[in-house]
PDB file of C-alpha atoms in Angstrom:
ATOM      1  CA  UNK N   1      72.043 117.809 104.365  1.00 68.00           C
ATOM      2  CA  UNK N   2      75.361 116.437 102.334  1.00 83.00           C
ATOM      3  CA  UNK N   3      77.557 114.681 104.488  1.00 93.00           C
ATOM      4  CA  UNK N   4      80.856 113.908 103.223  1.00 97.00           C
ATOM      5  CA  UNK N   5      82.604 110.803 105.823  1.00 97.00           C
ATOM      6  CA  UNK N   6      86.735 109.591 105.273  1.00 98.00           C
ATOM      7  CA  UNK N   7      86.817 107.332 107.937  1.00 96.00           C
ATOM      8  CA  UNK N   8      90.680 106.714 107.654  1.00 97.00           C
ATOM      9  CA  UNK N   9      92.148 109.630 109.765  1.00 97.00           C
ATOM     10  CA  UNK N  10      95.576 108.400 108.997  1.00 98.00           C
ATOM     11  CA  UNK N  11      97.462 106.245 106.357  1.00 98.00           C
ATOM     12  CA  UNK N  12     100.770 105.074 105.578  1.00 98.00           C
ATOM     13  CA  UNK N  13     102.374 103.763 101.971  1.00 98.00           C
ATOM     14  CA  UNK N  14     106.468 102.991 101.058  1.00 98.00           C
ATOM     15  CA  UNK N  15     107.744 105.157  97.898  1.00 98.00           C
ATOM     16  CA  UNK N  16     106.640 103.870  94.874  1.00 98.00           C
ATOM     17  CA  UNK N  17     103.804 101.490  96.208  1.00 98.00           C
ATOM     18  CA  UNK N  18     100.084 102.452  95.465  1.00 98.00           C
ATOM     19  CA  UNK N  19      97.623 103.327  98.175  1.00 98.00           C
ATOM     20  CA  UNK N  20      93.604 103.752  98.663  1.00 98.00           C
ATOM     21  CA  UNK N  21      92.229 106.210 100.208  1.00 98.00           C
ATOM     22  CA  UNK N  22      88.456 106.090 101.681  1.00 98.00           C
ATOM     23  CA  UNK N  23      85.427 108.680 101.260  1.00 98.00           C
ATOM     24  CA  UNK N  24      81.306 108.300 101.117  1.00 98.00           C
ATOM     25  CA  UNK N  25      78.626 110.609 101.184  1.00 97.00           C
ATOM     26  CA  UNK N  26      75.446 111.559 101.268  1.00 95.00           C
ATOM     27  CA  UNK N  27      72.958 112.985  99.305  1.00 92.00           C
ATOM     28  CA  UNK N  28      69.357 112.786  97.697  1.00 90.00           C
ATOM     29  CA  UNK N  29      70.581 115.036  94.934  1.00 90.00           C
ATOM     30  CA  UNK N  30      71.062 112.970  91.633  1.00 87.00           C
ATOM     31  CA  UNK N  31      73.422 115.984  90.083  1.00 91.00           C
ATOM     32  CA  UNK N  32      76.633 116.541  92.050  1.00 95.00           C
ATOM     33  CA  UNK N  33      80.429 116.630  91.612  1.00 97.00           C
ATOM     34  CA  UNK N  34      83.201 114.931  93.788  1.00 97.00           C
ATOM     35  CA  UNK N  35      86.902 116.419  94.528  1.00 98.00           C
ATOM     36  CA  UNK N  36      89.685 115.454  95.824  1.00 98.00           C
ATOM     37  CA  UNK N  37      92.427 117.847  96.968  1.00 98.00           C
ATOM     38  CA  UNK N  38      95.421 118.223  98.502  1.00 98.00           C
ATOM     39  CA  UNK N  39      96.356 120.357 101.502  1.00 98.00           C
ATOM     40  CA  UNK N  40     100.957 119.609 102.604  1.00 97.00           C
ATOM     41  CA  UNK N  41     102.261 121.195 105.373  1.00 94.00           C
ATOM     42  CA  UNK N  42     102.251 124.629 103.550  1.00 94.00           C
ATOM     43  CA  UNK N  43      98.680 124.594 103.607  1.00 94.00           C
ATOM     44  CA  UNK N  44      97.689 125.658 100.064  1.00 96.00           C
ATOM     45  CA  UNK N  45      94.893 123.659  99.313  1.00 97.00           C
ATOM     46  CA  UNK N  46      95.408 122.171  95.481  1.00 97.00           C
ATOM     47  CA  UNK N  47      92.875 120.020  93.379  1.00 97.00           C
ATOM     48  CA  UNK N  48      93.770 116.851  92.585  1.00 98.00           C
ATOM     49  CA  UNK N  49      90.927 114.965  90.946  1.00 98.00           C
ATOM     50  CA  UNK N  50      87.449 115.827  89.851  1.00 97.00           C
ATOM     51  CA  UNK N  51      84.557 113.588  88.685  1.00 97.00           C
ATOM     52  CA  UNK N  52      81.037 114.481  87.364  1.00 96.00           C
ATOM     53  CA  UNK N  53      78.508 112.237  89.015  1.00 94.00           C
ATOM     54  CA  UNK N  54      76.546 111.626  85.688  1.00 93.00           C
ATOM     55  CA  UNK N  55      79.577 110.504  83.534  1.00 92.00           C
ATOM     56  CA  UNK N  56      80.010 106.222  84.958  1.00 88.00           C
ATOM     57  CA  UNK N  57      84.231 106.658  83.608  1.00 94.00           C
ATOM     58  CA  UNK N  58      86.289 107.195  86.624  1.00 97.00           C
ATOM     59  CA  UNK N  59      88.673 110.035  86.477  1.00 97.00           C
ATOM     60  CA  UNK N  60      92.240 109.958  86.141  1.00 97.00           C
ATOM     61  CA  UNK N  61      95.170 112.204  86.500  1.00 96.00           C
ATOM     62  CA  UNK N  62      98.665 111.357  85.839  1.00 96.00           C
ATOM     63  CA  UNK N  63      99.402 108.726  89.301  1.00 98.00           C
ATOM     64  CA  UNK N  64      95.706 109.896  90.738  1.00 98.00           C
ATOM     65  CA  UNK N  65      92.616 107.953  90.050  1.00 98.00           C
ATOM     66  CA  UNK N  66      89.497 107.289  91.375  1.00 98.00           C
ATOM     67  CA  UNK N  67      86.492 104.719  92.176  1.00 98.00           C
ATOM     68  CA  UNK N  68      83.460 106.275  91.775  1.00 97.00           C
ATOM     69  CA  UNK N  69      80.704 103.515  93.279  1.00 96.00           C
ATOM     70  CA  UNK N  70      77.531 105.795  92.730  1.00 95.00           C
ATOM     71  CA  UNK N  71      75.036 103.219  93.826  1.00 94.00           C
ATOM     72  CA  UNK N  72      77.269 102.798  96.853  1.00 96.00           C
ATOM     73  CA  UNK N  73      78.165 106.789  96.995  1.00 96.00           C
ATOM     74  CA  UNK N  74      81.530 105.732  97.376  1.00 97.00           C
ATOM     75  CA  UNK N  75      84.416 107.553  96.022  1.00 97.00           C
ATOM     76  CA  UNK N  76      88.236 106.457  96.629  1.00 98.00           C
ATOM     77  CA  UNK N  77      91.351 108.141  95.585  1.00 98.00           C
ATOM     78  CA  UNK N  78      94.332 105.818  94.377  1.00 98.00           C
ATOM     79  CA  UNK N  79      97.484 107.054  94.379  1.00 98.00           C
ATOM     80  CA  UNK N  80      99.937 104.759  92.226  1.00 98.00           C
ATOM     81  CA  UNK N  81     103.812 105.082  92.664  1.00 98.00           C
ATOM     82  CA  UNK N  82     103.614 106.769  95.458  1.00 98.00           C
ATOM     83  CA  UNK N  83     105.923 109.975  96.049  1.00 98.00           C
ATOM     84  CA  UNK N  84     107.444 111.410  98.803  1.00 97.00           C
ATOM     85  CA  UNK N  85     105.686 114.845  97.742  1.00 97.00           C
ATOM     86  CA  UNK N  86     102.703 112.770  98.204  1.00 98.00           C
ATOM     87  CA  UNK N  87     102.748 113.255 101.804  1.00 98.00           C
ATOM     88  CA  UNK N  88      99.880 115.587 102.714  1.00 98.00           C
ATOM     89  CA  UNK N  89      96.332 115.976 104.150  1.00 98.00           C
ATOM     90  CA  UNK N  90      93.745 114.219 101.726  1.00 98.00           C
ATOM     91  CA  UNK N  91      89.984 115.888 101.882  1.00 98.00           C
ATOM     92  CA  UNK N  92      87.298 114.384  99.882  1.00 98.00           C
ATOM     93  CA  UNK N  93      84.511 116.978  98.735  1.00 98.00           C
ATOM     94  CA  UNK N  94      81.009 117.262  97.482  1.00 96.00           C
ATOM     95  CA  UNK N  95      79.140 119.574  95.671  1.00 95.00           C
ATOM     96  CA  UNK N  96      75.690 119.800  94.251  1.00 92.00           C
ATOM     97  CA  UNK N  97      74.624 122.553  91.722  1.00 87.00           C
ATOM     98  CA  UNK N  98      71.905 124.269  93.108  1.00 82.00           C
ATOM     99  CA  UNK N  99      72.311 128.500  93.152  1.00 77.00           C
ATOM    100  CA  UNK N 100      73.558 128.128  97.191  1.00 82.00           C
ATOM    101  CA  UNK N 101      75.890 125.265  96.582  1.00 87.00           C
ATOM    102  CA  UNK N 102      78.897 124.907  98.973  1.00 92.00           C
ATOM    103  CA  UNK N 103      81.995 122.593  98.589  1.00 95.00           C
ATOM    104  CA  UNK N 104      81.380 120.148 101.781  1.00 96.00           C
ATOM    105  CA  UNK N 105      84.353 118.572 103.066  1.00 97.00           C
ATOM    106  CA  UNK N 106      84.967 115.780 104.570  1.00 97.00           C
ATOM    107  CA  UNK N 107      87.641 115.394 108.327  1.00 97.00           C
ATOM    108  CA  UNK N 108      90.503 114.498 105.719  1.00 98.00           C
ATOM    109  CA  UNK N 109      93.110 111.357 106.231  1.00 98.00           C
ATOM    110  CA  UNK N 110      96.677 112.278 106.565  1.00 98.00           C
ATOM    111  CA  UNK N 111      99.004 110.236 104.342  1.00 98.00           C
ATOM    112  CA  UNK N 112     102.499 109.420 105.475  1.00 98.00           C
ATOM    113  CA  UNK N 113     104.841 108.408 102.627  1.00 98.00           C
ATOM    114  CA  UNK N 114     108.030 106.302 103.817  1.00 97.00           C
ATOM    115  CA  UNK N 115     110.924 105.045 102.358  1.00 93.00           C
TER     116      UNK N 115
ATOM    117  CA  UNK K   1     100.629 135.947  89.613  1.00 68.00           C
ATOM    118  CA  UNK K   2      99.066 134.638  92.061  1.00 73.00           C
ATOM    119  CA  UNK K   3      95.416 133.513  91.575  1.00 94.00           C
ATOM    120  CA  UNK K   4      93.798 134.128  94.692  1.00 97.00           C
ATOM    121  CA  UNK K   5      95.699 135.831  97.179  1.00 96.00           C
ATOM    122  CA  UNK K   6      95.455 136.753 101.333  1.00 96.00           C
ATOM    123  CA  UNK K   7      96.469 139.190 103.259  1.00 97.00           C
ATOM    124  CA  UNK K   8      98.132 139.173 105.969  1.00 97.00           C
ATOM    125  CA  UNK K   9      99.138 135.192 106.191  1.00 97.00           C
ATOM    126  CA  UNK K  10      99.528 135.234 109.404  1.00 98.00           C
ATOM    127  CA  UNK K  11      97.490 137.682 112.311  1.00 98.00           C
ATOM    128  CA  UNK K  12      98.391 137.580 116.044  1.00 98.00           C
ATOM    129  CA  UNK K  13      96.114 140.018 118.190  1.00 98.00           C
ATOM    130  CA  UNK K  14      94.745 139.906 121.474  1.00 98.00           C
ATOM    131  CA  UNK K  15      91.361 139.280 122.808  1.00 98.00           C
ATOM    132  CA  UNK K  16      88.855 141.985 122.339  1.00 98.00           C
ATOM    133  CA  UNK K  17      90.851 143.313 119.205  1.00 98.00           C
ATOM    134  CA  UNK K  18      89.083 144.032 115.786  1.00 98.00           C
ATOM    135  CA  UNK K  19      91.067 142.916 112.750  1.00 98.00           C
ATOM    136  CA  UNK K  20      90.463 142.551 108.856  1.00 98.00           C
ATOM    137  CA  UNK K  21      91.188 140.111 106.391  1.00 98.00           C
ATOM    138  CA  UNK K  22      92.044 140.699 102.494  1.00 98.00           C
ATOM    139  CA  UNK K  23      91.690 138.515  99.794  1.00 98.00           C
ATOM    140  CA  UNK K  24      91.413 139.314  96.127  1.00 97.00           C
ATOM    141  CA  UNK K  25      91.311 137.065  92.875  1.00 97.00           C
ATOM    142  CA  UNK K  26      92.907 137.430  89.472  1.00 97.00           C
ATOM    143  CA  UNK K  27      90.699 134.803  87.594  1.00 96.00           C
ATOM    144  CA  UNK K  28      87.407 136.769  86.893  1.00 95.00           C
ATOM    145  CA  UNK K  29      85.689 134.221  88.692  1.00 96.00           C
ATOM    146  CA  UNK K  30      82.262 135.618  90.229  1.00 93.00           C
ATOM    147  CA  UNK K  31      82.060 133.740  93.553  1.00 95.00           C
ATOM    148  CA  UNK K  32      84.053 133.958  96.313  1.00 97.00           C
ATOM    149  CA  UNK K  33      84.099 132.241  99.605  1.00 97.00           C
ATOM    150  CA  UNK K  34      85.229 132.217 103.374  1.00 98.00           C
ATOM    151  CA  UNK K  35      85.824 128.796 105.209  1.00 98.00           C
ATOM    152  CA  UNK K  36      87.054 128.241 108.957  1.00 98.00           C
ATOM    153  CA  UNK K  37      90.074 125.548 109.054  1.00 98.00           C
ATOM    154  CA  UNK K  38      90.063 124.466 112.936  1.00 96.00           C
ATOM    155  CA  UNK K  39      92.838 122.561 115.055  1.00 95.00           C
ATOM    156  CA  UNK K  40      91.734 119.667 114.033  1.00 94.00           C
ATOM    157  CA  UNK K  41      91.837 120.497 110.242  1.00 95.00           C
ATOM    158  CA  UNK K  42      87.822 120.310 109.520  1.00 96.00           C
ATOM    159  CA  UNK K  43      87.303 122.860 106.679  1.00 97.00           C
ATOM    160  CA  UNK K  44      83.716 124.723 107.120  1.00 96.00           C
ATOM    161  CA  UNK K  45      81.935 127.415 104.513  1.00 96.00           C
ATOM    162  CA  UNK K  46      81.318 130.584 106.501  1.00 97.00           C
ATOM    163  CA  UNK K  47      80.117 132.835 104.035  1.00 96.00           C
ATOM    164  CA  UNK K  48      79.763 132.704 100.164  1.00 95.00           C
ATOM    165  CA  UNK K  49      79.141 135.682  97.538  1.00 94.00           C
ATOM    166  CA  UNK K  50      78.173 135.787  94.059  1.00 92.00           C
ATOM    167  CA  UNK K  51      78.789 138.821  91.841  1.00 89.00           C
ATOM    168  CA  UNK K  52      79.100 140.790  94.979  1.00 87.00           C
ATOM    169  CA  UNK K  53      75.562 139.428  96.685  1.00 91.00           C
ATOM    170  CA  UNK K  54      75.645 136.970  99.708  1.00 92.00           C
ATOM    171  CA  UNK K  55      74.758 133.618  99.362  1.00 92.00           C
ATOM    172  CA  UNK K  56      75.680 131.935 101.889  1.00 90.00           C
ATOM    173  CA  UNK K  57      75.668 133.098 105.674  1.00 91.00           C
ATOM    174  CA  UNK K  58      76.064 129.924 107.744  1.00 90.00           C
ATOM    175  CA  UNK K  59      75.393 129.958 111.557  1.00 83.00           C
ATOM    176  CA  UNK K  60      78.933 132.361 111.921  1.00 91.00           C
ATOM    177  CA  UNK K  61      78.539 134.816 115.091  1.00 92.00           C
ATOM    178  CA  UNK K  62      78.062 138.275 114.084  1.00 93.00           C
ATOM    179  CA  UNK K  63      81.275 139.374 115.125  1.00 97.00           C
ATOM    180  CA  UNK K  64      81.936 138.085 111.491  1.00 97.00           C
ATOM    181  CA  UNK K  65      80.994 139.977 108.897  1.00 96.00           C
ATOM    182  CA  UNK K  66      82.164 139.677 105.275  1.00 96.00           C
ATOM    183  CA  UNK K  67      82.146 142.749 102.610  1.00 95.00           C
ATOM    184  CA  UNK K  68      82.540 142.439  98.641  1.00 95.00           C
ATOM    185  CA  UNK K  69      83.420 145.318  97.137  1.00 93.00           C
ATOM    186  CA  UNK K  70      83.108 143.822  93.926  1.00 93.00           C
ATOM    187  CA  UNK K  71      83.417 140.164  92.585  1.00 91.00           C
ATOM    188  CA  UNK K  72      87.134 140.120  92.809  1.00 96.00           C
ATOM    189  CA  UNK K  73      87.423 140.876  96.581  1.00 97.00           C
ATOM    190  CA  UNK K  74      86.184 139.830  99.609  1.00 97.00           C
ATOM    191  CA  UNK K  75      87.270 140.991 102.852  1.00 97.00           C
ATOM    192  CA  UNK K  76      86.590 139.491 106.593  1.00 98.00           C
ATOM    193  CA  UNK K  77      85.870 141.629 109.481  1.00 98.00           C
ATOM    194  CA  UNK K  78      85.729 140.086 112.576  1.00 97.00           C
ATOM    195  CA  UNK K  79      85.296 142.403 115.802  1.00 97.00           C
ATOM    196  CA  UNK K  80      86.041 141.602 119.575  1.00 97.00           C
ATOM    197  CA  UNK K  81      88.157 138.513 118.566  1.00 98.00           C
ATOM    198  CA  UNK K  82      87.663 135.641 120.815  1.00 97.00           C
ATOM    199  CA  UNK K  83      90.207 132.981 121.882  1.00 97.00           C
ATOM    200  CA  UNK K  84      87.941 130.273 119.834  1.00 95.00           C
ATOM    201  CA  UNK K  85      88.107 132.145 116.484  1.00 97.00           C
ATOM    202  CA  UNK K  86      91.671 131.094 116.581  1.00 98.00           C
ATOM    203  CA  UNK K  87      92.163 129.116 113.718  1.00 97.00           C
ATOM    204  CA  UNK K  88      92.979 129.605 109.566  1.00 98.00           C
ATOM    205  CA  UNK K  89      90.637 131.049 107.186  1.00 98.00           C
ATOM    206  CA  UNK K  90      90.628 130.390 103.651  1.00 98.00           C
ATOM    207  CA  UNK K  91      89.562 132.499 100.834  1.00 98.00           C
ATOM    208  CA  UNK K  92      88.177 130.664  97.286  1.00 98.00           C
ATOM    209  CA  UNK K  93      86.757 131.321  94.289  1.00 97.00           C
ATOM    210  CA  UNK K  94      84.952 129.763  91.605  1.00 95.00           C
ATOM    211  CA  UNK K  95      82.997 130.007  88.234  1.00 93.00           C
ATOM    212  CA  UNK K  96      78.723 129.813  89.420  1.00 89.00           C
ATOM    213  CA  UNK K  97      78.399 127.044  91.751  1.00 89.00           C
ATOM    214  CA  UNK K  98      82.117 125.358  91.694  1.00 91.00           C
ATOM    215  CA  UNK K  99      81.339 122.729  89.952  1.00 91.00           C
ATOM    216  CA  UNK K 100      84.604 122.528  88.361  1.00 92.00           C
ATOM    217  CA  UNK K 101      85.853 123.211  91.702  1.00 94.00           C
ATOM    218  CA  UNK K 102      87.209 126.178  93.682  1.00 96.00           C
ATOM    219  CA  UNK K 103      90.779 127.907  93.519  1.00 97.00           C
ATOM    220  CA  UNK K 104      91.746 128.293  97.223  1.00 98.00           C
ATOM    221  CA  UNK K 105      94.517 131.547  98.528  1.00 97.00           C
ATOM    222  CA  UNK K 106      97.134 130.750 100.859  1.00 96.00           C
ATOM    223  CA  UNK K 107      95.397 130.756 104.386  1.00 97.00           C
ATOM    224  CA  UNK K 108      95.613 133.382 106.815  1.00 98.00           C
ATOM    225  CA  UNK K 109      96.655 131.750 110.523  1.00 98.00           C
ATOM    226  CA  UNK K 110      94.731 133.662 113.308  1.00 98.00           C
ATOM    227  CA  UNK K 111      96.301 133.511 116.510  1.00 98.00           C
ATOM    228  CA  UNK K 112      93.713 135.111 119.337  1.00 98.00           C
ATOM    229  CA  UNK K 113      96.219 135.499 122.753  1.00 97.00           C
TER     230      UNK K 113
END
């Protein structure tokens, strides 16, 4: 079974400075896609980042990027010039593609932005 | 204009009590999910269905059961409610498989008292 692991429960950056967050997982599939989203204290969970396991570029969006590490199945989320509307649950996620593919989720970290 | 929307957001009943959840999608996606949020914010699948046909049925009790009307909607029943399904329930859809990743609704917050 796909585990997803973010062993960083909580984590703090100041306004403006960047900040890594942590997620591996597990699999023996060689086709999968990794997620990032966002869930603030209103709950909605929003997509942040997505990357394609197969393509070696990491993905970038506007302040978000990522280190994809497939050999290592390692996948961080950077978050450059850090905002206060940053401040939010961060959940790593896995999928594969087979027919009964589920979005797996990792325990989340919860980022604290200061000022 | 909201994509994928829940109804009610938030559901206080008391133990033993049956109650419903809506959800409905505006994206002509053709799966649709359920996942359990707990106190601790772990996010678990419950129940997926494709093109109104279930997929998924993880180990949920069967108090739970899920009905798709057609691919956009899917509703939650869950009967005899029990302190422990206190907790918030998300509704998502996707295109196939979500590989491009799912659209989640708003949450419902189920209080069991």
């Amino acid at each position: 079974a796909q585990t997803v692991t973010q062993s960083q429960p909580e984590m703090s950056v100041q306004e403006a400075e960047t900040v890594t967050l942590s997620c591996t997982y597990d699999t023996s599939e060689s086709d999968y896609y990794l997620f990032w989203y966002k869930q603030p204290p209103s709950r909605q969970m929003i997509l942040v980042i997505r990357q394609e396991a197969y393509k070696q570029q990491n993905a970038t969006e506007n302040r978000f990027s990522v280190n994809f590490q497939k050999a290592a199945k390692s996948f961080s989320l950077k978050i450059s010039d850090s905002q206060l509307g940053d401040a939010a649950m961060y959940f790593c996620a896995y999928t594969s593609t087979g027919t009964a593919s589920k979005l797996t989720f990792g325990t989340g970290t919860r980022l604290q932005v200061t000022l | 204009d909201t994509a994928v929307s829940q109804t009610p957001k938030y559901l206080v009943t008391q133990m033993g009590n049956d109650k419903s959840i809506k959800c409905e999608q505006n994206l002509g996606h053709d799966t649709m999910y359920w996942y359990k949020q707990d106190s601790k914010k772990f996010l678990k699948i419950m129940f997926s269905y494709n093109n109104k046909e279930l997929i998924i049925n993880e180990t949920v009790p069967n108090r739970f059961s899920p009905k798709s009307p057609d691919k956009a909607h899917l509703n939650l029943h869950i009967n005899s409610l029990e302190l422990g399904d206190s907790a918030v329930y998300f509704c998502a859809s996707s295109l196939g498989t979500g590989t491009r990743g799912y659209t989640f609704g708003s949450g419902t917050r189920l209080t069991v008292v």
